GROMACS .gro file of C-alpha atoms in nm:
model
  366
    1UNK     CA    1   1.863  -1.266   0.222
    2UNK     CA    2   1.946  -0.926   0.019
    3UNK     CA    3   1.644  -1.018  -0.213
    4UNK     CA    4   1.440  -1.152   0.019
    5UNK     CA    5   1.507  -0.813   0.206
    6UNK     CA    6   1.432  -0.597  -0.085
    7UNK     CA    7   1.087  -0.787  -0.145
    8UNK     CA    8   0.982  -0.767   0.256
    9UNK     CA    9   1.111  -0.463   0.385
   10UNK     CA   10   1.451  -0.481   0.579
   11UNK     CA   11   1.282  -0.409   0.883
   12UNK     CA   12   1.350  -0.038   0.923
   13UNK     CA   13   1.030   0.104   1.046
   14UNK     CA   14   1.169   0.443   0.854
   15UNK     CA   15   1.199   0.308   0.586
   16UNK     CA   16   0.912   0.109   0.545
   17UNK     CA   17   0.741   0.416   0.658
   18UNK     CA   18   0.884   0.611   0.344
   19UNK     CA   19   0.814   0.338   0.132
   20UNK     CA   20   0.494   0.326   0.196
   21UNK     CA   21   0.457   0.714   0.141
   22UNK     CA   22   0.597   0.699  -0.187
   23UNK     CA   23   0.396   0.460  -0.320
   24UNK     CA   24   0.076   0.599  -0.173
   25UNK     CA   25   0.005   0.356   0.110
   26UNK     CA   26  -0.157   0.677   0.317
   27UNK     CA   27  -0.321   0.386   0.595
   28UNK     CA   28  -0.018   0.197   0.594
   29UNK     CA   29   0.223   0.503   0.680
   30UNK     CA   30  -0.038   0.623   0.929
   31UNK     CA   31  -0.008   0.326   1.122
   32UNK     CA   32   0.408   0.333   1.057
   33UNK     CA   33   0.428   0.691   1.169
   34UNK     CA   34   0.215   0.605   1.468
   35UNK     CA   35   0.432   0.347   1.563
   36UNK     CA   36   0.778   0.515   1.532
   37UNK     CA   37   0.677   0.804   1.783
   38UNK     CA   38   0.937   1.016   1.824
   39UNK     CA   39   1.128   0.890   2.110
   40UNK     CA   40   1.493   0.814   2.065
   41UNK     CA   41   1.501   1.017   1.704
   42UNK     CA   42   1.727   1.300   1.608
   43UNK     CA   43   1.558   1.615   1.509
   44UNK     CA   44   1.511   1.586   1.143
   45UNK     CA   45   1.389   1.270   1.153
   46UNK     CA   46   1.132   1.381   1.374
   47UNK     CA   47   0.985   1.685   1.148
   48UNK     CA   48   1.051   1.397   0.874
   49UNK     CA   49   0.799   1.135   1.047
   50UNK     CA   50   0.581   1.465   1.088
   51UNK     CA   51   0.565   1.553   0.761
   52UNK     CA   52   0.511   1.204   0.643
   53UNK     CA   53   0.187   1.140   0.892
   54UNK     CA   54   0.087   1.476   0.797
   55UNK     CA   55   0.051   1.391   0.439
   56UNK     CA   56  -0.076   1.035   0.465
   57UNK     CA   57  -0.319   1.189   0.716
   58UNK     CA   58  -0.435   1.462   0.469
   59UNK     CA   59  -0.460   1.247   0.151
   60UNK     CA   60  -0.702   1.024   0.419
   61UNK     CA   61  -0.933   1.302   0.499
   62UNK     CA   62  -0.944   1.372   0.137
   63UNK     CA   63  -1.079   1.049   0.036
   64UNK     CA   64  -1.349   1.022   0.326
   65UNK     CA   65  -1.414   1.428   0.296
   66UNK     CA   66  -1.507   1.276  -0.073
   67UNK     CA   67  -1.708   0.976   0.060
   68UNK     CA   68  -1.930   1.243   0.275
   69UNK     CA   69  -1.996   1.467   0.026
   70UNK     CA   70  -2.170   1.168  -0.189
   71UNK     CA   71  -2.334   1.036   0.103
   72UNK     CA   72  -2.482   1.382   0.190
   73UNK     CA   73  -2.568   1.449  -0.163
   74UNK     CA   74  -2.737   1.078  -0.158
   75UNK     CA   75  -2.983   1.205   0.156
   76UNK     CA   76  -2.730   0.965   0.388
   77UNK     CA   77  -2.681   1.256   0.701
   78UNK     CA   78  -2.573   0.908   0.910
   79UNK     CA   79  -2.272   0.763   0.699
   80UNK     CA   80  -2.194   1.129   0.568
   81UNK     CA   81  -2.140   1.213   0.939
   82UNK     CA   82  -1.918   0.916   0.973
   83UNK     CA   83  -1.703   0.982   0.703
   84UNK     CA   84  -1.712   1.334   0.855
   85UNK     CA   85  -1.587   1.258   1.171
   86UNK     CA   86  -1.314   1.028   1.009
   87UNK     CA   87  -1.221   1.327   0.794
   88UNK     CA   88  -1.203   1.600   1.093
   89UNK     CA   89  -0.940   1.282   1.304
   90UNK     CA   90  -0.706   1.260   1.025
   91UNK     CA   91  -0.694   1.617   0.833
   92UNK     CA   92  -0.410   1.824   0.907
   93UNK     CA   93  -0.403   2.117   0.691
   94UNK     CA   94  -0.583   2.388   0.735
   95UNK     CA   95  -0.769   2.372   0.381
   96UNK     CA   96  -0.878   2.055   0.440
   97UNK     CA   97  -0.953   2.116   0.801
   98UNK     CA   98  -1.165   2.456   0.670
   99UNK     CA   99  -1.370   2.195   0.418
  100UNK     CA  100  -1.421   1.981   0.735
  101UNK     CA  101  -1.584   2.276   0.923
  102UNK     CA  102  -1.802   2.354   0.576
  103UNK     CA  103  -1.931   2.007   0.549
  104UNK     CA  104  -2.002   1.975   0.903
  105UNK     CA  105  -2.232   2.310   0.882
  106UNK     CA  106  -2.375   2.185   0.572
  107UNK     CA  107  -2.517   1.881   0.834
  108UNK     CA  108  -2.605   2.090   1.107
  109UNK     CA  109  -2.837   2.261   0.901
  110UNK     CA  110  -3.102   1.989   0.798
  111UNK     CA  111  -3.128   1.774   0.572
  112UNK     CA  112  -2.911   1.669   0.292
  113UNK     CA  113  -2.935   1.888   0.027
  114UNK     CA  114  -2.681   1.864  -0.309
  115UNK     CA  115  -2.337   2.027  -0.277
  116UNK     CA  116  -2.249   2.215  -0.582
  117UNK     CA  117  -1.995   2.144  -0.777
  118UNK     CA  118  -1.966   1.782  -0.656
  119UNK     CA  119  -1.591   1.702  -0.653
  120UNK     CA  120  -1.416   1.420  -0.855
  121UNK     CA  121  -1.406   1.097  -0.741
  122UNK     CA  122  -1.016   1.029  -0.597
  123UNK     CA  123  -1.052   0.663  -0.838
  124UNK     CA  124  -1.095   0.904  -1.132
  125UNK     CA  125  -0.689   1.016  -1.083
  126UNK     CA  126  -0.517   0.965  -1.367
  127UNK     CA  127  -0.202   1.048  -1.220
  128UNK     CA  128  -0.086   0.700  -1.141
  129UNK     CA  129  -0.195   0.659  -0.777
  130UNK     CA  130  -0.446   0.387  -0.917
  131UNK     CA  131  -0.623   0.188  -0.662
  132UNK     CA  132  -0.444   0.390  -0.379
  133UNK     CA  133  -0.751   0.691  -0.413
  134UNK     CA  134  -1.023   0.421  -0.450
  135UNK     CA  135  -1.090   0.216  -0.151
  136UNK     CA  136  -1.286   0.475   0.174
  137UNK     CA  137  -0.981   0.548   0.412
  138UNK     CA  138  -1.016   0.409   0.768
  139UNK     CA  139  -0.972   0.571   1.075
  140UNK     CA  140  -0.672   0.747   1.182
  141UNK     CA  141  -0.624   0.815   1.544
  142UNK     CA  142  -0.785   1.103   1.676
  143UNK     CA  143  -0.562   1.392   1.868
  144UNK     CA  144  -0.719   1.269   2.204
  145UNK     CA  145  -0.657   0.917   2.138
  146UNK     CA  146  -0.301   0.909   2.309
  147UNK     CA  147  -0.144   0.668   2.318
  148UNK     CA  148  -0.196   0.529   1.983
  149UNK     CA  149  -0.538   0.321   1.774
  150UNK     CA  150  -0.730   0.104   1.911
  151UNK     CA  151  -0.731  -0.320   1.794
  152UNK     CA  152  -1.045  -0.235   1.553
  153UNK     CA  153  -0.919   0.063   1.441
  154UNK     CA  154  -0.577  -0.092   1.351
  155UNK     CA  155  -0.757  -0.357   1.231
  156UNK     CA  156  -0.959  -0.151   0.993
  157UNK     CA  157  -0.654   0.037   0.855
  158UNK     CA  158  -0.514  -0.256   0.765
  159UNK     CA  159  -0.755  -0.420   0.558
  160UNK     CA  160  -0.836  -0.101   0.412
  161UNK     CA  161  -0.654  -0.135   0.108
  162UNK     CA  162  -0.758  -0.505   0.019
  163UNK     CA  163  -0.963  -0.609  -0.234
  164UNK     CA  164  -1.372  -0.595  -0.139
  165UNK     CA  165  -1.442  -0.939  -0.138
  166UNK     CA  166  -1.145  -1.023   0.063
  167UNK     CA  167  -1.163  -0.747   0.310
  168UNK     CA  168  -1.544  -0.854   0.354
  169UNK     CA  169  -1.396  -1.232   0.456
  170UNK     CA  170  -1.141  -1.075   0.727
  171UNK     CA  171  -1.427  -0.894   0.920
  172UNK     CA  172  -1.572  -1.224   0.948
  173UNK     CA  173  -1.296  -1.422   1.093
  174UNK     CA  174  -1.291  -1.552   1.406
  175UNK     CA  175  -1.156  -1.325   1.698
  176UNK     CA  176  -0.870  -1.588   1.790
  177UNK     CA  177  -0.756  -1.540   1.398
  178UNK     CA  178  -0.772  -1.179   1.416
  179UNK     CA  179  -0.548  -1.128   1.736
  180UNK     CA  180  -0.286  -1.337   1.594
  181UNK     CA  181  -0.299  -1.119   1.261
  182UNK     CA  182  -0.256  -0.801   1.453
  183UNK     CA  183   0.037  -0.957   1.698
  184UNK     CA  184   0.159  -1.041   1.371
  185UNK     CA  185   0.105  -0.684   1.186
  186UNK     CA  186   0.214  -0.524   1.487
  187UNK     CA  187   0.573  -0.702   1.464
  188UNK     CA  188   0.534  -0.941   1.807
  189UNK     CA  189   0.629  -1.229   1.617
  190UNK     CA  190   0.648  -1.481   1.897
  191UNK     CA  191   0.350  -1.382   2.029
  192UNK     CA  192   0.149  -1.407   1.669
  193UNK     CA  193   0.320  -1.766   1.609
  194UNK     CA  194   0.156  -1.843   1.992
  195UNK     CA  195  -0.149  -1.678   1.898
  196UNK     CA  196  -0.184  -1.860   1.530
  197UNK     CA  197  -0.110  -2.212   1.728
  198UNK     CA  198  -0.428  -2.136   1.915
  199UNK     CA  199  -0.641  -2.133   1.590
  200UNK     CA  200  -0.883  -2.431   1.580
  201UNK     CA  201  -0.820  -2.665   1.253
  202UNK     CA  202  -1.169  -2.589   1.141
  203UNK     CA  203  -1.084  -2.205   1.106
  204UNK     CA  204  -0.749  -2.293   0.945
  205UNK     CA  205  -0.836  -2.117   0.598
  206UNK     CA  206  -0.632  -1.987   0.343
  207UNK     CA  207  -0.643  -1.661   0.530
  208UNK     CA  208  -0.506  -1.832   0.821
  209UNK     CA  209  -0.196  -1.984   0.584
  210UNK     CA  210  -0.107  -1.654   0.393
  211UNK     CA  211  -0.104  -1.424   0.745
  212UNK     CA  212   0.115  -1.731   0.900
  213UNK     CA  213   0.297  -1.742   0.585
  214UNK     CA  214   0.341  -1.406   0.549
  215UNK     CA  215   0.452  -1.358   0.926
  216UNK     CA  216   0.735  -1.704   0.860
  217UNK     CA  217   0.869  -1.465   0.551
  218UNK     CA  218   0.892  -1.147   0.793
  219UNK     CA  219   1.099  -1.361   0.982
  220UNK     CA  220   1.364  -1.503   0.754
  221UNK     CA  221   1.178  -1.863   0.769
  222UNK     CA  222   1.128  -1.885   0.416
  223UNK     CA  223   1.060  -2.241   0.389
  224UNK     CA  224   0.815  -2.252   0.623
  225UNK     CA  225   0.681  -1.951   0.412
  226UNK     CA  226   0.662  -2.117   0.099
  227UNK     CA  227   0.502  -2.419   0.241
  228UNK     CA  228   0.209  -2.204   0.444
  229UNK     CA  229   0.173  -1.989   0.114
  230UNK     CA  230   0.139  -2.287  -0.102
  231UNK     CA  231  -0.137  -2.427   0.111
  232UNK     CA  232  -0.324  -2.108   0.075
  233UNK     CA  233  -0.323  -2.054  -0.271
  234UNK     CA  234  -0.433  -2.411  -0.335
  235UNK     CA  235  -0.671  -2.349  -0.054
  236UNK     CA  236  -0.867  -2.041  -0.238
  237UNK     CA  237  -0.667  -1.932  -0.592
  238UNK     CA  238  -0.879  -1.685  -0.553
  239UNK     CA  239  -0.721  -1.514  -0.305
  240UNK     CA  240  -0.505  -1.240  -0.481
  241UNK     CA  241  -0.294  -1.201  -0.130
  242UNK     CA  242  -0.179  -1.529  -0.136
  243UNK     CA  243  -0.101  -1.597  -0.501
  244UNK     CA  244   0.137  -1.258  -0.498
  245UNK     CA  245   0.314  -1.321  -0.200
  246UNK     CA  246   0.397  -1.705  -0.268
  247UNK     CA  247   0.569  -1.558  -0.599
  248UNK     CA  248   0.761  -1.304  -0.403
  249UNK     CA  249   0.828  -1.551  -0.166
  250UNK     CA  250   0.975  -1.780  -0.372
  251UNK     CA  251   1.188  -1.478  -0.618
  252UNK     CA  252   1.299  -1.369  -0.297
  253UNK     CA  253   1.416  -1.700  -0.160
  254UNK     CA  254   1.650  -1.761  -0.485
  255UNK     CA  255   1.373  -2.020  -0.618
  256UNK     CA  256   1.372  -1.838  -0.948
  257UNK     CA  257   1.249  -2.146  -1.172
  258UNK     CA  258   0.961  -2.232  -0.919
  259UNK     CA  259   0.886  -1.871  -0.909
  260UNK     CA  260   0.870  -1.869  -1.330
  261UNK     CA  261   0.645  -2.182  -1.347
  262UNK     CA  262   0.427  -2.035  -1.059
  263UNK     CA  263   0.369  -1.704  -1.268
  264UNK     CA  264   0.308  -1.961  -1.581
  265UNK     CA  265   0.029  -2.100  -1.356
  266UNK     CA  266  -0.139  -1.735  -1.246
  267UNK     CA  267  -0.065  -1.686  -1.638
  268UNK     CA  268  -0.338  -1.968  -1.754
  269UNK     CA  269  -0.550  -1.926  -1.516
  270UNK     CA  270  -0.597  -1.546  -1.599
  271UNK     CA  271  -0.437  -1.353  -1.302
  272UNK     CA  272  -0.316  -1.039  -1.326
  273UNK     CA  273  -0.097  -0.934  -1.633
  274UNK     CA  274   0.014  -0.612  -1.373
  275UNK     CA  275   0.163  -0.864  -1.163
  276UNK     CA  276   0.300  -1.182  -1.378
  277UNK     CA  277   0.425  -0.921  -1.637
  278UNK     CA  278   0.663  -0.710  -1.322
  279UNK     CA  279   0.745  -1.055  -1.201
  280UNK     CA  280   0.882  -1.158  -1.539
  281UNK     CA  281   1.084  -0.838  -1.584
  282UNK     CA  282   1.222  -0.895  -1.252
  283UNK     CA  283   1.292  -1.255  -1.332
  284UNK     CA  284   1.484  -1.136  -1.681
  285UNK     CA  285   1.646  -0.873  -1.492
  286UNK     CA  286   1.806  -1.139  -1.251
  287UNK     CA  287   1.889  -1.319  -1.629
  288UNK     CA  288   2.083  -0.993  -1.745
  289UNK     CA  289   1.812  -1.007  -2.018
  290UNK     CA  290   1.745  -0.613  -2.048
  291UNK     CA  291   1.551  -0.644  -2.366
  292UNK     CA  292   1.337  -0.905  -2.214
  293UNK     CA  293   1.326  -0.707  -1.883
  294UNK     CA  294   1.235  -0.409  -2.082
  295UNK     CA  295   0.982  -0.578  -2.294
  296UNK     CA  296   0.789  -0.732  -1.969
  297UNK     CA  297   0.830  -0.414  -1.720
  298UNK     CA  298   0.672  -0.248  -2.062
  299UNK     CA  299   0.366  -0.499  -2.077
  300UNK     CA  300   0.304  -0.421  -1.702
  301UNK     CA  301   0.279  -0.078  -1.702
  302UNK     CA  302   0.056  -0.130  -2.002
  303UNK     CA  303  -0.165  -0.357  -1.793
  304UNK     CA  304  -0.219  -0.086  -1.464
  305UNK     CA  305   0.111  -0.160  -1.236
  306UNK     CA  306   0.267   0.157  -1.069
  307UNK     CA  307   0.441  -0.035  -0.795
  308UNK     CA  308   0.776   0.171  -0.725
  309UNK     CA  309   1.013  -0.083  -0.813
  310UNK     CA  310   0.837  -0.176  -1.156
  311UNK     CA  311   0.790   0.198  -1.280
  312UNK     CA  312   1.194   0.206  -1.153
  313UNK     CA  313   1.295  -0.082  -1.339
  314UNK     CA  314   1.161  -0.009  -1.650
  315UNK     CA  315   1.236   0.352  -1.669
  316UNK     CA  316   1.637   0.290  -1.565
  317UNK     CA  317   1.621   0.046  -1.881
  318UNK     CA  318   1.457   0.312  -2.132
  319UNK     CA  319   1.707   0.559  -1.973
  320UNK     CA  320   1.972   0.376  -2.071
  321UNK     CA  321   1.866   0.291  -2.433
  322UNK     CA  322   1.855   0.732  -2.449
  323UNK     CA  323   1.468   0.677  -2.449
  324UNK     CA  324   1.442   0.991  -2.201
  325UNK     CA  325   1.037   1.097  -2.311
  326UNK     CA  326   0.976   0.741  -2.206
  327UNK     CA  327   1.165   0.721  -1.872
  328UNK     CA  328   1.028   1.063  -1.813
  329UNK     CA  329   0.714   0.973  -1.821
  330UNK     CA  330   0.772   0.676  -1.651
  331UNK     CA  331   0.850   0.809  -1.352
  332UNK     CA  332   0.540   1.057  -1.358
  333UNK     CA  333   0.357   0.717  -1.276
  334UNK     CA  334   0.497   0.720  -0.920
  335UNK     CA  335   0.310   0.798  -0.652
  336UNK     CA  336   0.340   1.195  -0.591
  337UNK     CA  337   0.324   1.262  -0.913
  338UNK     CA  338  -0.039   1.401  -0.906
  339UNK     CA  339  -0.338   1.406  -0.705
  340UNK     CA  340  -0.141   1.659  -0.449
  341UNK     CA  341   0.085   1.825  -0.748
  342UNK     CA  342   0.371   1.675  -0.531
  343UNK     CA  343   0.722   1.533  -0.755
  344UNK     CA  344   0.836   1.194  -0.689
  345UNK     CA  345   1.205   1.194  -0.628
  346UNK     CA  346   1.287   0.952  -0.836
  347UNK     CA  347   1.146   1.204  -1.122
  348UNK     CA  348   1.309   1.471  -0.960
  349UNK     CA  349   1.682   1.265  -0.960
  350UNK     CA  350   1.577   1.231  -1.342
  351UNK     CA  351   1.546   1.596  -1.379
  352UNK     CA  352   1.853   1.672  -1.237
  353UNK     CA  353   2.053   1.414  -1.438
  354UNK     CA  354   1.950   1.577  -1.787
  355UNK     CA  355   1.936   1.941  -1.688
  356UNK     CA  356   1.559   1.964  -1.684
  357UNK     CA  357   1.323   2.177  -1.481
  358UNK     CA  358   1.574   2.268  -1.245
  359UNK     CA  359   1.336   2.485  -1.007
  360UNK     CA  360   1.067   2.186  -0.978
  361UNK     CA  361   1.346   1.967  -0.919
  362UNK     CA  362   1.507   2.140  -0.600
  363UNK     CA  363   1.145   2.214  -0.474
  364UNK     CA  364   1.070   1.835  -0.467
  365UNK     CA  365   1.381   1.778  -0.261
  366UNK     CA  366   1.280   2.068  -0.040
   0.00000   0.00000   0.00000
């Protein structure tokens, strides 16, 4: 199950949690730092899970800091206060907590008048974070909260990321369908496989067969996976969730040739070059095809994808053809490359290698 591992996670709550801080998952590693605590850790991992809330909490507050400043400048007080108050819960440093106490003055004081300059839109980054700046952050637990988020709140953060129209169609499920989600997002696996059992057939949609799915692959059932997955996708092909995953589902479970003829389907139909061109330079990868790996991890970072293990690929491969320019900026495309002026350390290993900005190098490790 090594590559169904590599796909899924492994299960390491740190490392998941890093994971999803490299490649810009900010709600994700909230709810990941939230959940490790710091009970039973050594010392370094602590200040490590600190620094690692901190920052997904700060590049939060950013984006809903941005999403009150348009509402006020729009004459919305209500929803600028909202995103406000989000902002204030999740910010951590003090710049960002100083622009907090600004904005919140700037409401206190009447109506909405224009703030000058306005700031740039996160979605505008052209550093490679992509669709991680776009979507309004959810709510990240506030200092009184205790003992961790709420179900909504949890719930929030985790559809916070999806796209609109699907996000839209999980607020509206049913609330017997949403506890089993969060049993299952919240790792209680026989409790979510209960909970989904309860679901009535008539609210069986292919929501309900890509979270089951999904929650069979998280626990090494990958059969069962496939065979939930598949019913979801014909379900709603639509649904963007459920195409992706039955591919990785199906890579992951050694099922290479279904996987292929799968992609050629997404292919015909139109789906996502950023995803069937990855999958393909995976799938030529597991070939020992490096031109052909090289070719398609080259077509999908054409076509938008910056997920870590794309950008990876394909750099490694131009790094080894002496194609150092292109691997450099390669790896520039990983999250923490921009927005924050924070190095990726996979760009940073790079640097290293070929004797390149030494001092940026040993500061990103720092």
């Amino acid at each position: 199950m090594g590559l169904f591992d590599k796909l899924f996670g492994s299960g390491d709550p740190l490392a998941a949690l890093r994971r999803a801080s490299a490649q810009g998952r900010w709600s994700e590693a909230l709810i990941l730092a939230e959940g490790l605590g710091e009970k039973n850790l050594d010392p370094a991992t602590v200040e490590e899970v600190r620094s690692l809330a901190a920052a997904a909490g700060d590049r939060l507050a950013e984006i809903n800091l941005t999403e009150a400043e348009a509402f006020l400048r729009a004459g919305d007080s209500l929803r600028a206060k909202d995103h406000l108050d989000l902002a204030r819960s999740q910010a951590r440093s003090e710049t960002l907590l100083a622009r907090c106490a600004e904005l919140k003055a700037e409401l206190s004081a009447g109506p909405a008048r224009p703030i000058s300059p306005p700031r740039q839109e996160p979605a505008e980054c052209g550093s490679g974070c992509q669709s991680h700046c776009s979507p309004a952050a959810a709510a990240a637990p506030p200092e009184e909260a205790g003992e961790g988020l709420d179900q909504e709140t949890r719930f929030d953060l985790m559809v916070a990321n999806y796209p609109t129209n699907l996000a839209d169609r999980y607020f509206e499920i049913g609330p017997q369908l949403r506890q089993a989600i969060l049993l299952a997002h919240d790792g209680e696996k026989k409790e979510a496989l209960a909970a989904f059992a309860e679901v009535p057939a008539e609210a069986q949609d292919d929501i309900f067969f890509y979270e089951r799915g999904t929650l069979a692959a998280h626990s090494g059932r990958g059969e069962e996976a496939i065979a939930d997955l598949t019913r979801a996708y014909r379900v709603n092909p639509a649904n963007p969730l459920a195409a992706e995953t039955l591919v990785n589902v199906l890579l992951a479970a050694g099922r290479f040739e279904d996987g292929r003829q799968q992609l050629a389907v997404l292919a015909k139909a139109g789906y996502s070059p950023a995803f069937c061109e990855a999958r393909l330079a995976f799938l030529a990868q597991q070939a020992g095809d490096a031109e052909a790996a090289l070719k398609h991890g080259q077509a999908a970072l054409a076509a938008g994808n910056r997920e870590g293990e794309n950008v990876l690929l394909t750099a490694n491969l131009l790094e080894q053809q002496g194609r150092l320019t292109e691997a450099e900026g390669a790896l520039a495309l990983l999250a923490g490359g921009g927005c924050g002026g924070a190095v990726a350390w996979p760009l940073a290993e790079f640097w290293l290698r070929h004797d390149l900005h030494y001092d940026k190098a040993l500061e990103a490790f720092k």
